[in-house]
Structures are given as C-alpha cells and as structure tokens.
Short mmCIF file of C-alpha atoms and ligand atoms in Angstrom, two decimals:
data_model
loop_
_atom_site.label_atom_id
_atom_site.label_comp_id
_atom_site.label_asym_id
_atom_site.label_seq_id
_atom_site.Cartn_x
_atom_site.Cartn_y
_atom_site.Cartn_z
CA MET E 14 37.65 -14.69 -6.01
CA LYS E 15 39.84 -12.24 -7.91
CA MET E 16 39.60 -8.66 -6.64
CA LEU E 17 40.99 -5.52 -8.28
CA VAL E 18 41.55 -2.66 -5.82
CA THR E 19 42.06 0.75 -7.45
CA GLY E 20 44.03 3.23 -5.33
CA GLY E 21 45.33 0.38 -3.19
CA ALA E 22 48.63 2.19 -2.51
CA GLY E 23 46.82 5.15 -0.91
CA PHE E 24 45.67 5.62 2.66
CA ILE E 25 42.32 3.80 2.83
CA GLY E 26 43.04 1.44 -0.08
CA SER E 27 46.29 0.12 1.45
CA ASN E 28 44.55 -0.44 4.80
CA PHE E 29 41.78 -2.26 2.88
CA VAL E 30 44.35 -4.51 1.20
CA HIS E 31 46.02 -5.28 4.56
CA GLN E 32 42.65 -6.13 6.11
CA SER E 33 41.66 -8.28 3.13
CA VAL E 34 44.93 -10.25 3.24
CA ARG E 35 44.37 -10.88 6.98
CA GLU E 36 40.70 -11.78 6.82
CA ARG E 37 40.04 -13.11 3.27
CA PRO E 38 42.70 -15.71 2.50
CA ASP E 39 40.61 -16.97 -0.45
CA VAL E 40 40.75 -13.62 -2.29
CA GLU E 41 43.44 -12.98 -4.93
CA ILE E 42 44.29 -9.27 -4.88
CA THR E 43 45.55 -6.98 -7.64
CA VAL E 44 46.14 -3.29 -6.93
CA LEU E 45 45.85 -0.77 -9.77
CA ASP E 46 47.46 2.50 -8.71
CA ALA E 47 49.10 5.36 -10.61
CA LEU E 48 51.46 5.94 -7.64
CA THR E 49 50.84 9.69 -7.67
CA TYR E 50 52.33 11.80 -4.86
CA ALA E 51 49.57 10.25 -2.65
CA GLY E 52 50.36 6.62 -3.45
CA ASP E 53 53.25 4.79 -1.85
CA ARG E 54 54.43 1.37 -2.91
CA SER E 55 55.92 0.84 0.55
CA SER E 56 52.46 0.98 2.14
CA LEU E 57 51.98 -2.49 0.63
CA ASP E 58 55.38 -3.86 1.78
CA PRO E 59 53.88 -5.89 4.67
CA VAL E 60 51.65 -7.79 2.19
CA ALA E 61 53.88 -7.67 -0.91
CA ASP E 62 54.02 -11.46 -1.26
CA ARG E 63 50.20 -11.68 -1.40
CA VAL E 64 49.43 -8.76 -3.72
CA ARG E 65 50.15 -7.93 -7.36
CA LEU E 66 50.73 -4.20 -7.92
CA VAL E 67 50.07 -2.76 -11.36
CA GLN E 68 51.16 0.84 -11.85
CA GLY E 69 48.64 2.51 -14.14
CA ASP E 70 46.05 5.23 -14.59
CA ILE E 71 42.35 4.45 -14.09
CA ALA E 72 41.53 6.94 -16.86
CA ASP E 73 43.53 4.90 -19.39
CA ALA E 74 41.12 2.42 -21.02
CA ASP E 75 43.99 0.43 -22.56
CA VAL E 76 45.25 -0.38 -19.05
CA VAL E 77 41.86 -0.70 -17.35
CA ASP E 78 39.91 -2.85 -19.78
CA PRO E 79 42.12 -5.98 -19.93
CA LEU E 80 42.82 -5.82 -16.20
CA VAL E 81 39.14 -5.56 -15.24
CA ALA E 82 38.39 -8.50 -17.57
CA GLU E 83 40.62 -10.75 -15.40
CA HIS E 84 38.71 -10.01 -12.16
CA ASP E 85 35.38 -10.82 -10.46
CA LEU E 86 35.16 -7.68 -8.32
CA VAL E 87 36.48 -4.10 -8.54
CA VAL E 88 36.69 -2.03 -5.35
CA HIS E 89 37.28 1.55 -6.45
CA PHE E 90 39.25 3.75 -4.02
CA ALA E 91 41.47 5.63 -6.49
CA ALA E 92 40.90 9.38 -6.45
CA GLU E 93 42.48 12.74 -6.06
CA SER E 94 41.40 13.16 -2.44
CA HIS E 95 42.60 16.43 -0.94
CA ASN E 96 40.28 19.46 -0.84
CA ASP E 97 43.11 21.99 -0.48
CA ASN E 98 44.84 20.65 -3.62
CA SER E 99 41.56 20.82 -5.53
CA LEU E 100 41.39 24.56 -4.79
CA ASN E 101 44.90 25.08 -6.21
CA ASP E 102 44.39 22.93 -9.35
CA PRO E 103 41.09 21.15 -10.03
CA SER E 104 42.20 19.55 -13.29
CA PRO E 105 43.53 16.16 -12.03
CA PHE E 106 40.38 15.86 -9.91
CA VAL E 107 38.17 15.97 -13.00
CA ARG E 108 40.37 13.53 -14.87
CA THR E 109 40.84 10.93 -12.13
CA ASN E 110 37.58 11.19 -10.21
CA VAL E 111 35.21 11.66 -13.17
CA VAL E 112 36.94 10.29 -16.29
CA GLY E 113 38.67 7.54 -14.26
CA THR E 114 35.39 6.34 -12.75
CA PHE E 115 33.73 6.48 -16.18
CA THR E 116 36.55 4.38 -17.65
CA LEU E 117 36.17 1.74 -14.93
CA LEU E 118 32.39 1.67 -15.33
CA GLU E 119 32.67 1.05 -19.05
CA ALA E 120 35.05 -1.85 -18.37
CA VAL E 121 32.87 -3.50 -15.68
CA ARG E 122 29.86 -3.07 -17.97
CA ARG E 123 31.64 -4.75 -20.87
CA HIS E 124 32.93 -7.66 -18.79
CA GLY E 125 30.05 -8.13 -16.30
CA VAL E 126 32.21 -7.48 -13.22
CA ARG E 127 30.81 -6.55 -9.76
CA PHE E 128 31.77 -2.98 -8.73
CA HIS E 129 31.93 -1.21 -5.38
CA HIS E 130 32.37 2.56 -5.47
CA ILE E 131 34.02 4.35 -2.54
CA SER E 132 32.81 7.88 -1.96
CA THR E 133 32.54 10.60 0.64
CA ASP E 134 29.95 12.34 2.82
CA GLU E 135 31.16 15.63 1.31
CA VAL E 136 28.85 15.11 -1.69
CA TYR E 137 25.99 16.24 0.60
CA GLY E 138 27.52 19.66 1.32
CA ASP E 139 27.57 20.76 4.94
CA LEU E 140 25.29 21.20 7.99
CA GLU E 141 24.89 24.01 10.52
CA LEU E 142 26.55 23.31 13.87
CA ASP E 143 23.18 23.23 15.69
CA ASP E 144 21.23 21.31 13.01
CA PRO E 145 19.79 18.10 14.56
CA ALA E 146 19.81 16.52 11.08
CA LYS E 147 22.53 14.19 9.79
CA PHE E 148 23.22 13.06 6.23
CA THR E 149 21.09 10.13 5.03
CA PRO E 150 21.10 8.30 1.67
CA THR E 151 18.28 10.61 0.49
CA THR E 152 19.94 13.93 1.42
CA PRO E 153 20.19 16.03 -1.79
CA TYR E 154 23.64 16.36 -3.31
CA ASN E 155 25.15 19.81 -2.69
CA PRO E 156 28.96 19.60 -2.96
CA SER E 157 31.10 22.67 -2.18
CA SER E 158 34.62 22.08 -3.52
CA PRO E 159 36.16 20.87 -6.78
CA TYR E 160 37.06 17.66 -4.90
CA SER E 161 33.57 16.97 -3.57
CA SER E 162 31.85 17.98 -6.82
CA THR E 163 33.96 15.52 -8.81
CA LYS E 164 33.17 12.79 -6.26
CA ALA E 165 29.47 13.68 -6.58
CA ALA E 166 29.76 13.40 -10.37
CA SER E 167 31.38 9.98 -10.02
CA ASP E 168 28.56 8.75 -7.73
CA LEU E 169 25.96 9.87 -10.25
CA LEU E 170 27.76 8.04 -13.05
CA VAL E 171 27.70 4.83 -10.99
CA ARG E 172 23.98 5.18 -10.27
CA ALA E 173 23.24 5.80 -13.95
CA TRP E 174 25.32 2.78 -15.06
CA VAL E 175 23.32 0.61 -12.64
CA ARG E 176 19.98 1.84 -13.91
CA SER E 177 20.72 2.16 -17.63
CA PHE E 178 23.09 -0.74 -18.19
CA GLY E 179 22.37 -3.11 -15.29
CA VAL E 180 25.90 -2.80 -13.89
CA GLU E 181 26.09 -4.65 -10.56
CA ALA E 182 27.35 -1.87 -8.32
CA THR E 183 27.01 -0.67 -4.74
CA LEU E 184 28.11 2.70 -3.36
CA SER E 185 29.31 3.89 0.03
CA ASN E 186 29.78 7.43 1.29
CA CYS E 187 32.00 7.60 4.36
CA SER E 188 32.95 10.36 6.77
CA ASN E 189 36.52 11.48 7.63
CA ASN E 190 38.94 8.59 8.20
CA TYR E 191 41.98 8.49 10.45
CA GLY E 192 44.62 5.81 11.10
CA PRO E 193 47.96 4.51 9.75
CA TYR E 194 49.33 5.37 6.28
CA GLN E 195 47.41 8.67 5.90
CA HIS E 196 49.33 11.29 3.92
CA VAL E 197 50.86 14.13 5.99
CA GLU E 198 48.89 16.70 3.97
CA LYS E 199 45.71 15.69 5.85
CA PHE E 200 44.61 17.28 9.12
CA ILE E 201 45.42 14.62 11.74
CA PRO E 202 48.74 13.35 10.30
CA ARG E 203 49.84 16.95 9.70
CA GLN E 204 49.30 17.90 13.34
CA VAL E 205 50.74 14.63 14.70
CA THR E 206 53.93 15.02 12.65
CA ASN E 207 54.14 18.72 13.57
CA LEU E 208 53.99 17.73 17.24
CA ILE E 209 56.65 15.05 16.74
CA ASP E 210 58.81 17.82 15.21
CA GLY E 211 58.06 20.21 18.08
CA VAL E 212 55.99 22.50 15.79
CA ARG E 213 52.65 23.96 16.92
CA PRO E 214 49.49 22.48 15.29
CA ARG E 215 47.77 24.70 12.68
CA LEU E 216 44.02 25.25 12.87
CA TYR E 217 42.15 26.73 9.90
CA GLY E 218 40.08 29.72 11.05
CA ALA E 219 38.48 29.42 14.47
CA GLY E 220 38.66 25.60 14.41
CA LEU E 221 34.94 25.17 15.07
CA ASN E 222 34.34 23.05 11.94
CA VAL E 223 33.12 19.55 12.80
CA ARG E 224 34.13 16.29 11.12
CA ASP E 225 32.59 12.86 11.88
CA TRP E 226 35.76 10.82 12.49
CA ILE E 227 35.91 7.07 11.84
CA HIS E 228 38.88 4.73 12.11
CA VAL E 229 39.98 3.44 8.70
CA GLU E 230 39.61 -0.20 9.88
CA ASP E 231 35.93 0.46 10.61
CA HIS E 232 35.41 2.06 7.19
CA ASN E 233 36.93 -0.99 5.55
CA SER E 234 34.97 -3.56 7.58
CA ALA E 235 31.82 -1.73 6.44
CA VAL E 236 32.99 -1.90 2.81
CA TRP E 237 33.32 -5.69 3.15
CA ARG E 238 29.81 -5.94 4.70
CA ILE E 239 28.42 -4.08 1.70
CA ILE E 240 30.32 -6.23 -0.80
CA ASP E 241 29.08 -9.37 0.97
CA ALA E 242 25.48 -8.41 1.67
CA GLY E 243 24.63 -4.97 0.22
CA ARG E 244 21.78 -4.59 -2.27
CA ILE E 245 22.81 -3.80 -5.85
CA GLY E 246 22.22 -0.15 -6.75
CA GLU E 247 22.05 0.89 -3.09
CA THR E 248 24.01 3.66 -1.37
CA TYR E 249 25.21 3.01 2.20
CA LEU E 250 26.46 5.81 4.44
CA ILE E 251 29.39 4.81 6.65
CA GLY E 252 30.02 6.63 9.93
CA ALA E 253 30.67 5.83 13.59
CA ASP E 254 29.08 8.78 15.45
CA GLY E 255 32.45 10.49 15.81
CA GLU E 256 31.51 14.18 15.50
CA THR E 257 34.37 16.30 16.87
CA SER E 258 35.41 19.91 16.22
CA ASN E 259 38.88 20.51 14.78
CA LEU E 260 39.70 22.46 17.93
CA ASP E 261 38.87 19.43 20.10
CA VAL E 262 40.97 17.15 17.88
CA VAL E 263 43.94 19.47 18.35
CA ARG E 264 43.37 19.71 22.12
CA THR E 265 43.22 15.90 22.39
CA LEU E 266 46.48 15.58 20.42
CA LEU E 267 48.13 18.20 22.65
CA GLU E 268 47.02 16.24 25.72
CA ILE E 269 48.42 12.97 24.24
CA PHE E 270 51.76 14.75 23.64
CA GLY E 271 51.71 16.27 27.16
CA ARG E 272 51.58 19.84 25.83
CA PRO E 273 49.45 22.80 27.04
CA SER E 274 45.94 22.93 25.54
CA ASP E 275 46.53 26.36 23.93
CA ASP E 276 49.84 25.40 22.27
CA PHE E 277 48.59 25.80 18.66
CA ASP E 278 48.22 28.51 15.98
CA HIS E 279 45.18 29.74 14.07
CA VAL E 280 46.02 30.11 10.35
CA ALA E 281 44.17 31.27 7.23
CA ASP E 282 40.85 29.52 6.71
CA ARG E 283 40.10 27.25 3.70
CA PRO E 284 38.01 29.08 1.05
CA GLY E 285 34.46 27.65 1.02
CA HIS E 286 35.29 25.57 4.13
CA ASP E 287 32.44 23.13 4.92
CA LEU E 288 31.22 23.70 8.47
CA ARG E 289 29.98 20.31 9.64
CA TYR E 290 29.55 16.75 8.38
CA ALA E 291 27.46 14.16 10.27
CA ILE E 292 26.45 10.66 9.15
CA ASP E 293 23.32 8.67 9.91
CA ALA E 294 24.57 5.11 9.32
CA SER E 295 21.37 3.37 10.40
CA ARG E 296 20.85 1.60 7.02
CA LEU E 297 24.27 -0.01 7.36
CA ARG E 298 23.79 -0.89 11.03
CA GLU E 299 20.20 -2.16 10.78
CA GLU E 300 20.12 -3.79 7.34
CA LEU E 301 23.65 -5.21 7.30
CA GLY E 302 24.33 -5.56 11.06
CA TRP E 303 27.60 -3.58 10.89
CA GLU E 304 29.16 -2.14 14.07
CA PRO E 305 32.37 -0.10 14.46
CA ARG E 306 35.14 -1.50 16.67
CA TYR E 307 36.99 1.76 17.38
CA THR E 308 34.41 3.49 19.58
CA ASP E 309 36.86 5.52 21.72
CA PHE E 310 38.27 8.34 19.55
CA ARG E 311 41.02 9.23 22.03
CA ASP E 312 42.30 5.62 22.09
CA GLY E 313 42.22 5.46 18.28
CA LEU E 314 44.11 8.77 18.06
CA ALA E 315 46.72 7.62 20.60
CA ALA E 316 47.30 4.43 18.56
CA THR E 317 47.64 6.55 15.42
CA VAL E 318 50.18 8.81 17.16
CA ASP E 319 52.16 5.68 18.09
CA TRP E 320 52.10 4.54 14.46
CA TYR E 321 53.51 7.87 13.19
CA GLN E 322 56.17 7.82 15.93
CA GLU E 323 57.20 4.29 14.93
CA ASN E 324 57.06 4.86 11.14
CA GLU E 325 58.91 8.11 10.59
CA SER E 326 60.70 6.69 7.53
CA TRP E 327 57.27 6.31 5.87
CA TRP E 328 56.13 9.94 6.29
CA ARG E 329 59.34 11.97 6.58
CA PRO E 330 60.11 12.25 2.82
CA ALA E 331 56.82 14.09 2.13
CA LYS E 332 56.77 16.38 5.17
CA ALA E 333 58.94 19.35 4.13
CA GLY E 334 57.32 19.71 0.70
CA VAL E 335 53.81 19.63 2.17
CA GLU E 336 54.71 22.29 4.75
CA ALA E 337 56.27 24.51 2.05
CA THR E 338 53.01 24.33 0.04
CA TYR E 339 50.94 25.20 3.11
CA ALA E 340 53.28 28.07 4.01
CA ALA E 341 52.75 29.57 0.53
CA SER E 342 49.00 29.85 1.26
CA GLY E 343 49.48 31.21 4.78
CA GLN E 344 48.51 27.91 6.38
P1 NAD J 409 44.64 8.91 -1.01
O1 NAD J 409 44.85 10.22 -1.70
O2 NAD J 409 45.43 8.58 0.19
O3 NAD J 409 44.89 7.72 -2.06
C1 NAD J 409 44.45 7.78 -3.40
C2 NAD J 409 45.20 6.72 -4.19
O4 NAD J 409 44.72 6.76 -5.54
C3 NAD J 409 46.71 6.94 -4.25
O5 NAD J 409 47.38 5.72 -4.03
C4 NAD J 409 46.96 7.44 -5.68
O6 NAD J 409 48.23 7.09 -6.18
C5 NAD J 409 45.84 6.73 -6.42
N1 NAD J 409 45.47 7.44 -7.66
C6 NAD J 409 45.25 8.77 -7.83
N2 NAD J 409 44.97 9.05 -9.12
C7 NAD J 409 44.99 7.85 -9.78
C8 NAD J 409 44.76 7.47 -11.12
N3 NAD J 409 44.44 8.38 -12.07
N4 NAD J 409 44.85 6.15 -11.44
C9 NAD J 409 45.17 5.24 -10.51
N5 NAD J 409 45.41 5.54 -9.22
C10 NAD J 409 45.31 6.83 -8.85
O7 NAD J 409 43.08 8.85 -0.74
P2 NAD J 409 42.28 8.14 0.46
O8 NAD J 409 42.14 9.09 1.58
O9 NAD J 409 42.83 6.80 0.69
O10 NAD J 409 40.84 8.02 -0.22
C11 NAD J 409 40.48 6.84 -0.93
C12 NAD J 409 39.03 6.96 -1.39
O11 NAD J 409 38.19 7.14 -0.27
C13 NAD J 409 38.78 8.16 -2.30
O12 NAD J 409 37.88 7.77 -3.31
C14 NAD J 409 38.15 9.20 -1.38
O13 NAD J 409 37.30 10.06 -2.10
C15 NAD J 409 37.39 8.30 -0.45
N6 NAD J 409 37.15 8.84 0.91
C16 NAD J 409 38.19 9.29 1.68
C17 NAD J 409 37.95 9.72 2.99
C18 NAD J 409 39.06 10.19 3.89
O14 NAD J 409 38.80 10.64 4.99
N7 NAD J 409 40.32 10.11 3.48
C19 NAD J 409 36.64 9.71 3.48
C20 NAD J 409 35.60 9.27 2.66
C21 NAD J 409 35.87 8.80 1.38
O1 TDX J 410 46.28 21.95 8.71
C1 TDX J 410 45.05 21.80 8.69
N1 TDX J 410 44.30 22.48 9.60
C2 TDX J 410 42.94 22.38 9.66
O2 TDX J 410 42.30 23.02 10.51
C3 TDX J 410 44.38 20.93 7.74
C4 TDX J 410 45.19 20.17 6.72
C5 TDX J 410 43.02 20.82 7.82
N2 TDX J 410 42.31 21.53 8.74
C6 TDX J 410 40.84 21.34 8.83
C7 TDX J 410 40.07 21.39 7.53
C8 TDX J 410 38.90 20.43 7.82
O3 TDX J 410 37.88 21.12 8.53
O4 TDX J 410 40.66 20.01 9.35
C9 TDX J 410 39.50 19.38 8.76
C10 TDX J 410 39.92 18.11 8.04
O5 TDX J 410 40.71 18.49 6.91
P1 TDX J 410 41.26 17.41 5.85
O6 TDX J 410 42.08 16.39 6.56
O7 TDX J 410 41.85 18.16 4.72
O8 TDX J 410 39.91 16.65 5.43
P2 TDX J 410 38.53 17.11 4.75
O9 TDX J 410 38.71 18.34 3.90
O10 TDX J 410 37.48 17.14 5.82
O11 TDX J 410 38.30 15.86 3.74
C11 TDX J 410 38.60 14.52 4.18
O12 TDX J 410 37.45 13.83 4.54
C12 TDX J 410 36.55 13.51 3.52
C13 TDX J 410 39.35 13.75 3.10
O13 TDX J 410 40.52 14.47 2.74
C14 TDX J 410 38.47 13.52 1.91
O14 TDX J 410 39.13 12.71 0.95
C15 TDX J 410 37.23 12.81 2.37
O15 TDX J 410 36.32 12.68 1.31
#
C-alpha cells in the first residue's frame, strides 16, 4: 500500500510515520509537508531511509493532485495547530486548514483515494468543570478560536464530500496529545524546557482549565484502527480518560524535576480560553476494540521529560524565539 501523510514532519505526523515504519513494513510512505516553523525535517531522520519527503503546500493543487494520484491512502495531519498563533494572525489557519483540506478532498475525489482526516476535540467548544457530560460524536459543533473554527470547517467539508461525492473518508477528533517531537510553543514542552533551563513554568490565568491528555502513540494507534476497520463516513473520538487541570500538570512536572510545588508563575490568560475538554471514546473502544497503552500520565510525562533532556539539539533552536513572542503578550 502507498500512503501519503500530510504534515508528517510535525509533532503527531512524525510520530505516526515512525510508528508506521515500525509496525507496517508493507506500507510505502510519502510525507507531504510545507516545513513551516512547526515542521522539522530532522524529526524524520530516524526513518529517512524508509520515507520520501516532498516539501509542498497542501493548498497548492498543482502539487497535491499528481501526488495524491500516486497513492492508495491519504492520512491528513497537516494544519496550523496553535491556538495562540491563531489569535495573533488567523490568516494561515484559513488557508491551510480550510483551503488545504478542500484541495486534498478534490484530489482524493478525482482519483478515488481513501482519506483519513485528523481533527480535534476543540470543534465541540468547551464544558463546565462540573459538567458530567463528555464530548460524543453527536455533540453539536461550537468552536471558540480561529484555530478550532477552521478545524470545524475542515471536518464539515470532509463530511459533505463523503455524502455528496461518495469520497471514502473517515474522521477522528482527538484530545490534547503529549510526547516526543512536540513544538516548544505548546504547553507541556514549553514548561519542560523552561524547567530544564531553570525558568519557572507559566500558567495562563488560574490554571484551572482542564485538558484530556493522551500520549501521541495512543492517538496514532487509534488512527490505524480506524484506517483498518472504521466505517466510511464515520467520526471517531479519540481520548484516554486523561482529564487533568493545567495546574496539576505543572505540579507533576515540578515534582518530576524535584522542585517545590509552588515554583511557577501565573501569567496573562488566553482570550476566549476554553475551560474544559473531555472525550467519550466508547465508539472507538467498543466498535473497534481500541485500548490506550499509556494509562499512567505521570509515567508518560516522565518519559517525555527524558526525551526533551536527551534531545536538546532538536528543540533548542526554536526556544528563544517562542519565549520572545510569549513575552510580548505578557505570557
Ligand atoms: P504541528 O503544528 O506540530 O504540525 C503540523 C505540520 O503541518 C507541520 O509539519 C507543518 O509544517 C505542516 N504544515 C502546516 N501548513 C502546511 C501546509 N499548508 N501544507 C503542508 N504542510 C503544512 O501539529 P500537530 O500537533 O502535529 O497536529 C497535527 C494534526 O493533529 C492537526 O490537524 C491538528 O489539528 C490535529 N490535532 C492535534 C492535537 C494536539 O494536541 N497537538 C490534538 C488533536 C488533533
Ligand atoms: O504557557 C502556557 N501556559 C498555559 O497555561 C501554554 C502554552 C498553554 N497554557 C494552557 C492553555 C491550555 O489550557 O495549557 C493548555 C494547553 O495549551 P496548548 O498546548 O496551547 O494546547 P490547546 O490550546 O489545548 O490545543 C492543543 O490541543 C488540541 C493543540 O495545540 C491543538 O492543536 C489540538 O487541537
């Protein structure tokens, strides 16, 4: 099988490529990635001999169409992915997340190629802290940020291309991922690399916001279950019952680094900051028999800390610039 992975030089996409090389020796892999600030060619170094990397924009039909035509399956990770950036400049989010997904859909439609669309739980908006409900595949869409609204738009395009044109697509909406190769702009790598540098972690607002953390390897094993056995046109929510407040994440990191539990700073909150995300993954677990492997969040975090300690050359070049941008917004 020939598989095209968009965004395969980013955080989740590169982990997906590594996992696929390990576990699917029969799959030929091409990565299509624009290598924006968030994409890093070196994230694919360990598998470079097994993967073809094409640098290109998913919104450019002249690049996308002939490449899609050569493949049997497209797994679509490429996106502008950071909420804070989307508040500073939404424009690349509309282009990549909406126009890029549209461009890919037109190509898979033309060439009859199977498509899997990677999306986020943020399309459902947020929940109150004490709400017993979790997101399910029928929760109404209610995105808050430019990032999540463009992801919501992309999901709706995929659903419409399935219904109107018979495109063979599945969708998955996952909760917050953590693990190796995540950009230092994101919450966990930012705090881990701050702690390595002897800088106090930075919590937005009171830090009571809850995210439903899942290890990136578990996200990607679920994506493969859906590709293998998911029903065409269906949406699967991916989550591993990992609800944790930002404050508790920071306290756990401080404990791993042997620092006092109050050794952090509160900084300016994110405008429109979603309060809580929580995933009900029962369709994935019951229909497709998927189970997460990383069930102990502290162990997964400690392994992630080890990875950032051992791979400073990977993250160091981006660190100062990211911190300068945060400093300009009081964060
Ligand atoms: P990331 O920002 O680390 O990686 C995105 C990749 O896409 C980068 O390699 C970048 O170069 C590439 N890219 C950006 N614009 C492009 C374009 N126009 N053409 C081609 N390539 C382009 O993001 P991530 O965290 O790995 O997220 C991957 C996918 O998973 C996204 O669709 C995101 O919405 C979704 N998702 C992420 C999370 C999370 O916690 N990070 C959770 C749920 C869903
Ligand atoms: O320095 C920080 N301090 C802080 O308290 C940063 C960078 C973040 N935060 C908070 C904001 C969020 O409540 O931590 C939480 C997580 O923040 P991010 O890592 O920016 O993730 P989030 O906005 O929740 O979105 C992530 O999960 C869903 C990914 O970036 C998205 O791509 C994915 O769709």
